[in-house]
Amino acid sequence: MEVEMEAEDRMQKTLASVVNDLMTLRAGRATPAMLDRVEVDYYGAPTPLKSLAGVSTPDASTLVISPYDKGALEGIERALQTSDLGLTPNNDGERIRLNIPQLTEERRKEMVKVVSKMGEEGKVALRNIRRDAIKSMEKLDLPEDDERYLEDEVQKLTDKYVKKVGDAVKDKEKELTTL
């Protein structure tokens, strides 16, 4: 049914969003995805960092940001300082280096809590999609058997995606707690 397909499409997007958010959390290793949420004030407009600079990882604990326009260097540095990453940028006049320190045990525990919260928010979003799909089905005036069958199918879909979100959260928690 169309309602079921729309629900699955929305659930896939929700899962992708949760996984993407989890990737932006650092686990002691430098990844360019950590900077995906950083926005730079570029000529008065908030601009994603990745559209202003190339990001490379010369080693496991360093990110190097090379702006395409040298005029953006100070704005990028300011955006990194005010971001919630907790990293100090080193500006050498041409590029910015970010050294990623090892996570302390306390910071790891905080990150695990953040990961759990992100997972819960994703699961709530999936359940809201299920609720919306069931409301849409009720408006179709289907025979009771068909409606019940479709509700069961949407519930199976919801369970499948809730499990996928749970698995992604478990993987990220494991990544955070293992050195």
CSV table of N, CA and C in Angstrom, one decimal:
chain,number,residue,atom,x,y,z
A,1,MET,N,0.8,-1.2,0.0
A,1,MET,CA,0.0,0.0,0.0
A,1,MET,C,0.9,1.3,0.0
A,2,GLU,N,0.3,2.3,-0.5
A,2,GLU,CA,1.0,3.6,-0.6
A,2,GLU,C,1.4,4.1,0.8
A,3,VAL,N,0.5,4.0,1.8
A,3,VAL,CA,0.7,4.5,3.1
A,3,VAL,C,1.9,3.7,3.7
A,4,GLU,N,2.0,2.4,3.5
A,4,GLU,CA,3.1,1.6,4.0
A,4,GLU,C,4.4,2.0,3.4
A,5,MET,N,4.4,2.2,2.1
A,5,MET,CA,5.6,2.6,1.4
A,5,MET,C,6.1,4.0,1.9
A,6,GLU,N,5.1,4.9,2.1
A,6,GLU,CA,5.5,6.3,2.5
A,6,GLU,C,6.1,6.2,3.9
A,7,ALA,N,5.5,5.3,4.8
A,7,ALA,CA,6.0,5.2,6.1
A,7,ALA,C,7.4,4.6,6.1
A,8,GLU,N,7.6,3.6,5.2
A,8,GLU,CA,9.0,3.0,5.2
A,8,GLU,C,10.0,4.0,4.7
A,9,ASP,N,9.6,4.8,3.7
A,9,ASP,CA,10.5,5.9,3.2
A,9,ASP,C,10.9,6.9,4.3
A,10,ARG,N,9.9,7.3,5.1
A,10,ARG,CA,10.2,8.2,6.2
A,10,ARG,C,11.0,7.5,7.3
A,11,MET,N,10.8,6.3,7.5
A,11,MET,CA,11.6,5.5,8.5
A,11,MET,C,13.1,5.4,8.0
A,12,GLN,N,13.3,5.2,6.7
A,12,GLN,CA,14.6,5.1,6.2
A,12,GLN,C,15.4,6.4,6.4
A,13,LYS,N,14.7,7.5,6.1
A,13,LYS,CA,15.3,8.8,6.3
A,13,LYS,C,15.6,9.1,7.8
A,14,THR,N,14.7,8.7,8.7
A,14,THR,CA,15.0,8.9,10.1
A,14,THR,C,16.2,8.1,10.5
A,15,LEU,N,16.3,6.8,10.1
A,15,LEU,CA,17.5,6.0,10.4
A,15,LEU,C,18.7,6.6,9.9
A,16,ALA,N,18.7,7.1,8.6
A,16,ALA,CA,19.9,7.8,8.0
A,16,ALA,C,20.3,9.0,8.8
A,17,SER,N,19.3,9.7,9.3
A,17,SER,CA,19.6,10.9,10.1
A,17,SER,C,20.2,10.6,11.4
A,18,VAL,N,19.7,9.6,12.1
A,18,VAL,CA,20.3,9.1,13.4
A,18,VAL,C,21.7,8.7,13.2
A,19,VAL,N,22.0,7.8,12.1
A,19,VAL,CA,23.3,7.3,11.9
A,19,VAL,C,24.3,8.5,11.5
A,20,ASN,N,23.8,9.4,10.8
A,20,ASN,CA,24.6,10.6,10.4
A,20,ASN,C,25.0,11.4,11.7
A,21,ASP,N,24.0,11.6,12.5
A,21,ASP,CA,24.3,12.3,13.8
A,21,ASP,C,25.3,11.6,14.6
A,22,LEU,N,25.2,10.2,14.7
A,22,LEU,CA,26.1,9.5,15.5
A,22,LEU,C,27.5,9.6,14.9
A,23,MET,N,27.6,9.7,13.6
A,23,MET,CA,29.0,9.8,13.0
A,23,MET,C,29.7,11.1,13.3
A,24,THR,N,28.9,12.1,13.7
A,24,THR,CA,29.5,13.4,14.0
A,24,THR,C,30.1,13.4,15.4
A,25,LEU,N,29.8,12.4,16.2
A,25,LEU,CA,30.4,12.3,17.5
A,25,LEU,C,31.8,11.7,17.5
A,26,ARG,N,32.7,12.3,18.1
A,26,ARG,CA,34.1,11.8,18.1
A,26,ARG,C,34.3,10.7,19.1
A,27,ALA,N,35.1,9.7,18.6
A,27,ALA,CA,35.3,8.6,19.5
A,27,ALA,C,36.8,8.4,19.7
A,28,GLY,N,37.6,9.5,19.7
A,28,GLY,CA,39.0,9.5,19.9
A,28,GLY,C,39.8,9.4,18.6
A,29,ARG,N,39.1,9.1,17.5
A,29,ARG,CA,39.7,9.1,16.2
A,29,ARG,C,39.3,10.3,15.4
A,30,ALA,N,40.2,10.8,14.6
A,30,ALA,CA,39.8,12.0,13.8
A,30,ALA,C,39.1,11.5,12.5
A,31,THR,N,37.9,12.1,12.3
A,31,THR,CA,37.2,11.8,11.1
A,31,THR,C,36.6,13.1,10.6
A,32,PRO,N,36.7,13.4,9.2
A,32,PRO,CA,36.1,14.6,8.7
A,32,PRO,C,34.6,14.8,9.0
A,33,ALA,N,33.9,13.7,9.3
A,33,ALA,CA,32.5,13.8,9.6
A,33,ALA,C,32.2,14.5,10.9
A,34,MET,N,33.3,14.6,11.8
A,34,MET,CA,33.1,15.3,13.0
A,34,MET,C,32.8,16.8,12.8
A,35,LEU,N,33.2,17.3,11.6
A,35,LEU,CA,33.0,18.7,11.3
A,35,LEU,C,31.8,19.0,10.5
A,36,ASP,N,30.9,18.0,10.2
A,36,ASP,CA,29.8,18.2,9.4
A,36,ASP,C,28.8,19.2,9.9
A,37,ARG,N,28.7,19.4,11.2
A,37,ARG,CA,27.7,20.3,11.7
A,37,ARG,C,28.3,21.7,12.0
A,38,VAL,N,29.6,21.9,11.7
A,38,VAL,CA,30.2,23.3,11.9
A,38,VAL,C,29.8,24.2,10.8
A,39,GLU,N,29.2,25.4,11.2
A,39,GLU,CA,28.8,26.4,10.2
A,39,GLU,C,29.7,27.6,10.4
A,40,VAL,N,30.2,28.2,9.3
A,40,VAL,CA,31.1,29.3,9.3
A,40,VAL,C,30.3,30.5,8.9
A,41,ASP,N,30.6,31.7,9.5
A,41,ASP,CA,30.0,32.9,9.1
A,41,ASP,C,30.9,33.4,7.9
A,42,TYR,N,30.4,33.2,6.7
A,42,TYR,CA,31.2,33.6,5.5
A,42,TYR,C,30.5,34.7,4.8
A,43,TYR,N,31.0,35.9,4.8
A,43,TYR,CA,30.4,37.1,4.2
A,43,TYR,C,29.0,37.3,4.7
A,44,GLY,N,28.8,37.1,6.0
A,44,GLY,CA,27.5,37.3,6.6
A,44,GLY,C,26.5,36.2,6.5
A,45,ALA,N,26.8,35.1,5.8
A,45,ALA,CA,25.9,34.0,5.7
A,45,ALA,C,26.5,32.7,6.3
A,46,PRO,N,25.7,32.0,7.2
A,46,PRO,CA,26.1,30.8,7.7
A,46,PRO,C,26.3,29.7,6.6
A,47,THR,N,27.6,29.2,6.5
A,47,THR,CA,27.9,28.3,5.4
A,47,THR,C,28.6,27.0,6.0
A,48,PRO,N,28.2,25.9,5.6
A,48,PRO,CA,28.8,24.6,6.1
A,48,PRO,C,30.3,24.6,5.8
A,49,LEU,N,31.1,24.2,6.8
A,49,LEU,CA,32.5,24.2,6.7
A,49,LEU,C,33.0,23.4,5.5
A,50,LYS,N,32.3,22.2,5.2
A,50,LYS,CA,32.8,21.4,4.1
A,50,LYS,C,32.6,22.0,2.7
A,51,SER,N,31.8,23.1,2.6
A,51,SER,CA,31.7,23.8,1.3
A,51,SER,C,32.8,24.9,1.2
A,52,LEU,N,33.5,25.2,2.3
A,52,LEU,CA,34.5,26.2,2.3
A,52,LEU,C,35.9,25.7,2.3
A,53,ALA,N,36.1,24.4,2.7
A,53,ALA,CA,37.4,23.9,2.9
A,53,ALA,C,37.5,22.4,2.7
A,54,GLY,N,38.7,21.9,2.3
A,54,GLY,CA,38.9,20.5,2.3
A,54,GLY,C,39.4,20.0,3.6
A,55,VAL,N,39.0,18.8,4.1
A,55,VAL,CA,39.4,18.3,5.4
A,55,VAL,C,40.1,17.0,5.1
A,56,SER,N,41.3,16.9,5.7
A,56,SER,CA,42.1,15.6,5.5
A,56,SER,C,42.5,15.1,6.9
A,57,THR,N,42.8,13.8,7.0
A,57,THR,CA,43.3,13.2,8.2
A,57,THR,C,44.7,12.6,8.0
A,58,PRO,N,45.7,13.4,8.3
A,58,PRO,CA,47.1,12.9,8.1
A,58,PRO,C,47.4,11.7,9.0
A,59,ASP,N,46.8,11.7,10.2
A,59,ASP,CA,46.9,10.6,11.1
A,59,ASP,C,45.7,10.4,11.9
A,60,ALA,N,45.6,9.4,12.8
A,60,ALA,CA,44.4,9.1,13.5
A,60,ALA,C,44.0,10.2,14.5
A,61,SER,N,44.9,11.1,14.9
A,61,SER,CA,44.5,12.1,15.9
A,61,SER,C,44.6,13.5,15.4
A,62,THR,N,44.7,13.7,14.1
A,62,THR,CA,44.8,15.1,13.5
A,62,THR,C,43.9,15.3,12.3
A,63,LEU,N,43.2,16.4,12.3
A,63,LEU,CA,42.4,16.9,11.1
A,63,LEU,C,43.1,18.1,10.6
A,64,VAL,N,43.3,18.2,9.3
A,64,VAL,CA,43.8,19.4,8.6
A,64,VAL,C,42.8,20.0,7.7
A,65,ILE,N,42.5,21.3,8.0
A,65,ILE,CA,41.4,22.0,7.2
A,65,ILE,C,42.1,23.0,6.3
A,66,SER,N,41.9,22.8,5.0
A,66,SER,CA,42.6,23.7,4.0
A,66,SER,C,41.5,24.4,3.3
A,67,PRO,N,41.3,25.7,3.6
A,67,PRO,CA,40.3,26.5,3.0
A,67,PRO,C,40.5,26.7,1.5
A,68,TYR,N,39.5,26.8,0.7
A,68,TYR,CA,39.6,27.0,-0.7
A,68,TYR,C,39.9,28.5,-0.9
A,69,ASP,N,39.4,29.4,0.0
A,69,ASP,CA,39.6,30.8,0.0
A,69,ASP,C,40.3,31.2,1.3
A,70,LYS,N,41.6,31.7,1.2
A,70,LYS,CA,42.3,32.0,2.4
A,70,LYS,C,41.6,33.1,3.2
A,71,GLY,N,40.7,33.9,2.6
A,71,GLY,CA,40.0,34.9,3.4
A,71,GLY,C,39.0,34.3,4.4
A,72,ALA,N,38.7,33.0,4.2
A,72,ALA,CA,37.8,32.3,5.1
A,72,ALA,C,38.5,31.7,6.3
A,73,LEU,N,39.8,31.8,6.3
A,73,LEU,CA,40.6,31.1,7.4
A,73,LEU,C,40.2,31.6,8.8
A,74,GLU,N,40.1,32.9,9.0
A,74,GLU,CA,39.8,33.4,10.4
A,74,GLU,C,38.3,33.0,10.7
A,75,GLY,N,37.4,33.1,9.8
A,75,GLY,CA,36.0,32.7,10.1
A,75,GLY,C,35.9,31.2,10.5
A,76,ILE,N,36.7,30.4,9.8
A,76,ILE,CA,36.7,29.0,10.1
A,76,ILE,C,37.2,28.7,11.5
A,77,GLU,N,38.3,29.4,11.8
A,77,GLU,CA,39.0,29.3,13.1
A,77,GLU,C,38.0,29.7,14.2
A,78,ARG,N,37.3,30.8,14.0
A,78,ARG,CA,36.3,31.3,15.0
A,78,ARG,C,35.1,30.3,15.1
A,79,ALA,N,34.7,29.7,14.0
A,79,ALA,CA,33.6,28.8,14.1
A,79,ALA,C,34.0,27.5,14.8
A,80,LEU,N,35.2,27.1,14.7
A,80,LEU,CA,35.7,25.9,15.4
A,80,LEU,C,35.9,26.2,16.9
A,81,GLN,N,36.3,27.4,17.2
A,81,GLN,CA,36.4,27.7,18.6
A,81,GLN,C,35.1,27.8,19.3
A,82,THR,N,34.1,28.3,18.6
A,82,THR,CA,32.8,28.4,19.3
A,82,THR,C,31.9,27.2,19.1
A,83,SER,N,32.4,26.2,18.4
A,83,SER,CA,31.6,24.9,18.2
A,83,SER,C,31.6,24.1,19.5
A,84,ASP,N,30.7,23.1,19.6
A,84,ASP,CA,30.7,22.3,20.7
A,84,ASP,C,31.7,21.1,20.7
A,85,LEU,N,32.6,21.2,19.8
A,85,LEU,CA,33.6,20.1,19.6
A,85,LEU,C,34.6,20.0,20.8
A,86,GLY,N,34.9,21.2,21.4
A,86,GLY,CA,35.8,21.2,22.5
A,86,GLY,C,37.3,21.1,22.0
A,87,LEU,N,37.5,21.5,20.8
A,87,LEU,CA,38.9,21.4,20.2
A,87,LEU,C,39.5,22.8,20.0
A,88,THR,N,40.8,22.9,20.1
A,88,THR,CA,41.5,24.2,19.9
A,88,THR,C,42.2,24.2,18.5
A,89,PRO,N,41.7,25.1,17.6
A,89,PRO,CA,42.3,25.1,16.3
A,89,PRO,C,43.7,25.8,16.3
A,90,ASN,N,44.7,25.2,15.5
A,90,ASN,CA,46.0,25.8,15.3
A,90,ASN,C,46.1,26.4,13.9
A,91,ASN,N,46.1,27.7,13.8
A,91,ASN,CA,46.1,28.3,12.5
A,91,ASN,C,47.6,28.7,12.1
A,92,ASP,N,48.0,28.1,11.0
A,92,ASP,CA,49.4,28.5,10.6
A,92,ASP,C,49.4,29.5,9.4
A,93,GLY,N,48.3,30.1,9.1
A,93,GLY,CA,48.3,31.1,8.1
A,93,GLY,C,47.8,30.6,6.8
A,94,GLU,N,47.9,29.3,6.6
A,94,GLU,CA,47.4,28.7,5.3
A,94,GLU,C,46.3,27.6,5.6
A,95,ARG,N,46.5,26.9,6.7
A,95,ARG,CA,45.5,25.8,7.0
A,95,ARG,C,45.4,25.8,8.5
A,96,ILE,N,44.4,25.0,8.9
A,96,ILE,CA,44.1,24.9,10.4
A,96,ILE,C,44.3,23.4,10.7
A,97,ARG,N,45.0,23.2,11.8
A,97,ARG,CA,45.2,21.8,12.3
A,97,ARG,C,44.4,21.7,13.6
A,98,LEU,N,43.7,20.5,13.7
A,98,LEU,CA,43.0,20.2,14.9
A,98,LEU,C,43.5,18.9,15.4
A,99,ASN,N,44.1,19.0,16.6
A,99,ASN,CA,44.6,17.8,17.3
A,99,ASN,C,43.5,17.2,18.1
A,100,ILE,N,43.2,16.0,17.9
A,100,ILE,CA,42.1,15.3,18.6
A,100,ILE,C,42.7,14.5,19.8
A,101,PRO,N,42.4,15.0,21.0
A,101,PRO,CA,43.0,14.3,22.2
A,101,PRO,C,42.2,13.0,22.5
A,102,GLN,N,42.9,12.1,23.2
A,102,GLN,CA,42.2,10.9,23.6
A,102,GLN,C,41.0,11.3,24.5
A,103,LEU,N,39.9,10.6,24.5
A,103,LEU,CA,38.8,10.9,25.4
A,103,LEU,C,39.1,10.4,26.8
A,104,THR,N,38.8,11.3,27.7
A,104,THR,CA,38.9,10.8,29.1
A,104,THR,C,37.7,9.9,29.4
A,105,GLU,N,37.8,9.1,30.5
A,105,GLU,CA,36.8,8.2,30.9
A,105,GLU,C,35.5,9.0,31.2
A,106,GLU,N,35.6,10.1,31.8
A,106,GLU,CA,34.4,10.9,32.1
A,106,GLU,C,33.7,11.4,30.9
A,107,ARG,N,34.5,11.9,29.9
A,107,ARG,CA,34.0,12.3,28.6
A,107,ARG,C,33.3,11.2,27.8
A,108,ARG,N,33.9,10.0,27.9
A,108,ARG,CA,33.3,8.8,27.2
A,108,ARG,C,32.0,8.6,27.8
A,109,LYS,N,31.8,8.6,29.1
A,109,LYS,CA,30.5,8.4,29.8
A,109,LYS,C,29.5,9.4,29.3
A,110,GLU,N,29.9,10.7,29.2
A,110,GLU,CA,29.0,11.7,28.8
A,110,GLU,C,28.6,11.4,27.3
A,111,MET,N,29.5,11.0,26.5
A,111,MET,CA,29.2,10.8,25.1
A,111,MET,C,28.3,9.6,25.0
A,112,VAL,N,28.4,8.6,25.8
A,112,VAL,CA,27.5,7.4,25.8
A,112,VAL,C,26.1,7.9,26.1
A,113,LYS,N,26.0,8.8,27.1
A,113,LYS,CA,24.6,9.4,27.4
A,113,LYS,C,24.0,10.1,26.2
A,114,VAL,N,24.9,10.9,25.5
A,114,VAL,CA,24.4,11.6,24.3
A,114,VAL,C,24.0,10.7,23.3
A,115,VAL,N,24.7,9.6,23.1
A,115,VAL,CA,24.4,8.6,22.1
A,115,VAL,C,23.0,8.0,22.4
A,116,SER,N,22.8,7.6,23.7
A,116,SER,CA,21.6,7.0,24.1
A,116,SER,C,20.4,7.9,23.8
A,117,LYS,N,20.6,9.2,24.1
A,117,LYS,CA,19.6,10.2,23.9
A,117,LYS,C,19.2,10.3,22.4
A,118,MET,N,20.3,10.4,21.6
A,118,MET,CA,20.0,10.4,20.1
A,118,MET,C,19.2,9.2,19.7
A,119,GLY,N,19.6,8.0,20.2
A,119,GLY,CA,18.9,6.8,19.8
A,119,GLY,C,17.4,6.9,20.3
A,120,GLU,N,17.2,7.4,21.5
A,120,GLU,CA,15.8,7.5,22.0
A,120,GLU,C,15.0,8.4,21.1
A,121,GLU,N,15.6,9.6,20.7
A,121,GLU,CA,14.9,10.5,19.9
A,121,GLU,C,14.6,9.9,18.5
A,122,GLY,N,15.5,9.1,18.0
A,122,GLY,CA,15.2,8.4,16.7
A,122,GLY,C,14.1,7.4,16.8
A,123,LYS,N,14.1,6.7,18.0
A,123,LYS,CA,13.0,5.7,18.2
A,123,LYS,C,11.6,6.4,18.3
A,124,VAL,N,11.6,7.5,19.0
A,124,VAL,CA,10.4,8.3,19.2
A,124,VAL,C,9.9,8.7,17.8
A,125,ALA,N,10.8,9.2,17.0
A,125,ALA,CA,10.4,9.7,15.6
A,125,ALA,C,9.8,8.5,14.8
A,126,LEU,N,10.4,7.3,14.9
A,126,LEU,CA,9.9,6.2,14.2
A,126,LEU,C,8.5,5.8,14.7
A,127,ARG,N,8.3,5.9,16.0
A,127,ARG,CA,6.9,5.6,16.5
A,127,ARG,C,5.9,6.6,16.1
A,128,ASN,N,6.4,7.9,16.0
A,128,ASN,CA,5.5,8.9,15.5
A,128,ASN,C,5.1,8.7,14.0
A,129,ILE,N,6.0,8.2,13.2
A,129,ILE,CA,5.8,7.8,11.8
A,129,ILE,C,4.7,6.7,11.8
A,130,ARG,N,4.9,5.7,12.7
A,130,ARG,CA,3.9,4.6,12.7
A,130,ARG,C,2.5,5.2,13.0
A,131,ARG,N,2.5,6.0,14.0
A,131,ARG,CA,1.2,6.6,14.4
A,131,ARG,C,0.5,7.4,13.2
A,132,ASP,N,1.3,8.2,12.5
A,132,ASP,CA,0.8,8.9,11.4
A,132,ASP,C,0.3,7.9,10.3
A,133,ALA,N,1.0,6.9,10.1
A,133,ALA,CA,0.6,5.9,9.0
A,133,ALA,C,-0.7,5.2,9.4
A,134,ILE,N,-0.8,4.9,10.7
A,134,ILE,CA,-2.1,4.2,11.1
A,134,ILE,C,-3.2,5.2,11.0
A,135,LYS,N,-3.0,6.5,11.3
A,135,LYS,CA,-4.1,7.5,11.2
A,135,LYS,C,-4.5,7.6,9.7
A,136,SER,N,-3.5,7.6,8.8
A,136,SER,CA,-3.7,7.7,7.4
A,136,SER,C,-4.6,6.5,6.9
A,137,MET,N,-4.2,5.3,7.4
A,137,MET,CA,-5.0,4.1,7.0
A,137,MET,C,-6.4,4.2,7.5
A,138,GLU,N,-6.6,4.7,8.7
A,138,GLU,CA,-8.0,4.8,9.2
A,138,GLU,C,-8.9,5.7,8.3
A,139,LYS,N,-8.3,6.7,7.7
A,139,LYS,CA,-9.0,7.6,6.8
A,139,LYS,C,-9.4,6.9,5.5
A,140,LEU,N,-8.7,5.8,5.1
A,140,LEU,CA,-9.0,5.1,3.8
A,140,LEU,C,-10.3,4.3,3.9
A,141,ASP,N,-10.9,4.1,5.0
A,141,ASP,CA,-12.1,3.3,5.1
A,141,ASP,C,-12.0,1.9,4.5
A,142,LEU,N,-10.9,1.3,4.9
A,142,LEU,CA,-10.7,-0.1,4.4
A,142,LEU,C,-11.5,-1.1,5.2
A,143,PRO,N,-11.7,-2.3,4.7
A,143,PRO,CA,-12.3,-3.3,5.5
A,143,PRO,C,-11.5,-3.6,6.7
A,144,GLU,N,-12.1,-4.0,7.8
A,144,GLU,CA,-11.4,-4.1,9.1
A,144,GLU,C,-10.2,-5.1,9.0
A,145,ASP,N,-10.4,-6.2,8.3
A,145,ASP,CA,-9.3,-7.2,8.2
A,145,ASP,C,-8.1,-6.6,7.5
A,146,ASP,N,-8.4,-5.8,6.4
A,146,ASP,CA,-7.3,-5.2,5.6
A,146,ASP,C,-6.6,-4.2,6.5
A,147,GLU,N,-7.4,-3.4,7.2
A,147,GLU,CA,-6.8,-2.4,8.1
A,147,GLU,C,-5.9,-3.0,9.2
A,148,ARG,N,-6.4,-4.1,9.8
A,148,ARG,CA,-5.6,-4.8,10.8
A,148,ARG,C,-4.3,-5.4,10.2
A,149,TYR,N,-4.4,-5.9,9.0
A,149,TYR,CA,-3.2,-6.5,8.3
A,149,TYR,C,-2.2,-5.4,8.1
A,150,LEU,N,-2.7,-4.2,7.6
A,150,LEU,CA,-1.7,-3.1,7.3
A,150,LEU,C,-1.1,-2.6,8.6
A,151,GLU,N,-1.9,-2.5,9.6
A,151,GLU,CA,-1.4,-2.1,10.9
A,151,GLU,C,-0.3,-3.0,11.4
A,152,ASP,N,-0.5,-4.3,11.2
A,152,ASP,CA,0.6,-5.3,11.6
A,152,ASP,C,1.8,-5.1,10.7
A,153,GLU,N,1.6,-4.8,9.4
A,153,GLU,CA,2.8,-4.6,8.5
A,153,GLU,C,3.6,-3.4,9.0
A,154,VAL,N,2.8,-2.3,9.3
A,154,VAL,CA,3.5,-1.1,9.7
A,154,VAL,C,4.2,-1.3,11.0
A,155,GLN,N,3.6,-2.1,11.9
A,155,GLN,CA,4.3,-2.4,13.2
A,155,GLN,C,5.5,-3.2,13.0
A,156,LYS,N,5.5,-4.2,12.0
A,156,LYS,CA,6.7,-4.9,11.7
A,156,LYS,C,7.8,-4.0,11.2
A,157,LEU,N,7.4,-3.1,10.3
A,157,LEU,CA,8.4,-2.1,9.8
A,157,LEU,C,9.0,-1.3,10.9
A,158,THR,N,8.1,-0.8,11.8
A,158,THR,CA,8.6,0.0,12.9
A,158,THR,C,9.6,-0.8,13.8
A,159,ASP,N,9.2,-2.0,14.1
A,159,ASP,CA,10.1,-2.9,14.9
A,159,ASP,C,11.5,-3.0,14.2
A,160,LYS,N,11.4,-3.2,12.9
A,160,LYS,CA,12.7,-3.4,12.1
A,160,LYS,C,13.6,-2.2,12.2
A,161,TYR,N,13.0,-1.0,12.1
A,161,TYR,CA,13.8,0.2,12.1
A,161,TYR,C,14.2,0.6,13.5
A,162,VAL,N,13.3,0.3,14.5
A,162,VAL,CA,13.7,0.6,15.9
A,162,VAL,C,14.9,-0.3,16.2
A,163,LYS,N,14.9,-1.6,15.8
A,163,LYS,CA,16.1,-2.4,16.0
A,163,LYS,C,17.3,-1.9,15.3
A,164,LYS,N,17.2,-1.4,14.1
A,164,LYS,CA,18.4,-0.8,13.4
A,164,LYS,C,18.9,0.4,14.1
A,165,VAL,N,18.1,1.2,14.6
A,165,VAL,CA,18.5,2.4,15.4
A,165,VAL,C,19.2,1.9,16.7
A,166,GLY,N,18.6,0.9,17.3
A,166,GLY,CA,19.2,0.3,18.5
A,166,GLY,C,20.6,-0.3,18.2
A,167,ASP,N,20.7,-0.9,17.1
A,167,ASP,CA,22.0,-1.5,16.7
A,167,ASP,C,23.1,-0.4,16.5
A,168,ALA,N,22.7,0.6,15.8
A,168,ALA,CA,23.6,1.7,15.5
A,168,ALA,C,24.1,2.4,16.8
A,169,VAL,N,23.1,2.5,17.7
A,169,VAL,CA,23.5,3.1,19.0
A,169,VAL,C,24.4,2.2,19.8
A,170,LYS,N,24.2,0.9,19.8
A,170,LYS,CA,25.0,-0.1,20.5
A,170,LYS,C,26.4,0.0,19.9
A,171,ASP,N,26.5,0.0,18.5
A,171,ASP,CA,27.8,0.1,17.9
A,171,ASP,C,28.6,1.3,18.3
A,172,LYS,N,27.9,2.5,18.3
A,172,LYS,CA,28.6,3.7,18.7
A,172,LYS,C,29.0,3.7,20.1
A,173,GLU,N,28.2,3.1,21.0
A,173,GLU,CA,28.5,3.0,22.4
A,173,GLU,C,29.8,2.1,22.6
A,174,LYS,N,29.8,1.0,21.8
A,174,LYS,CA,30.9,0.1,21.9
A,174,LYS,C,32.2,0.8,21.4
A,175,GLU,N,32.1,1.6,20.3
A,175,GLU,CA,33.2,2.4,19.8
A,175,GLU,C,33.7,3.4,20.8
A,176,LEU,N,32.8,4.0,21.6
A,176,LEU,CA,33.2,5.0,22.6
A,176,LEU,C,33.8,4.3,23.8
A,177,THR,N,33.4,3.1,24.2
A,177,THR,CA,33.9,2.6,25.4
A,177,THR,C,35.1,1.7,25.3
A,178,THR,N,35.4,1.3,24.0
A,178,THR,CA,36.7,0.5,23.8
A,178,THR,C,37.8,1.5,23.4
A,179,LEU,N,39.0,1.3,23.9
A,179,LEU,CA,40.1,2.1,23.6
A,179,LEU,C,40.8,1.7,22.3
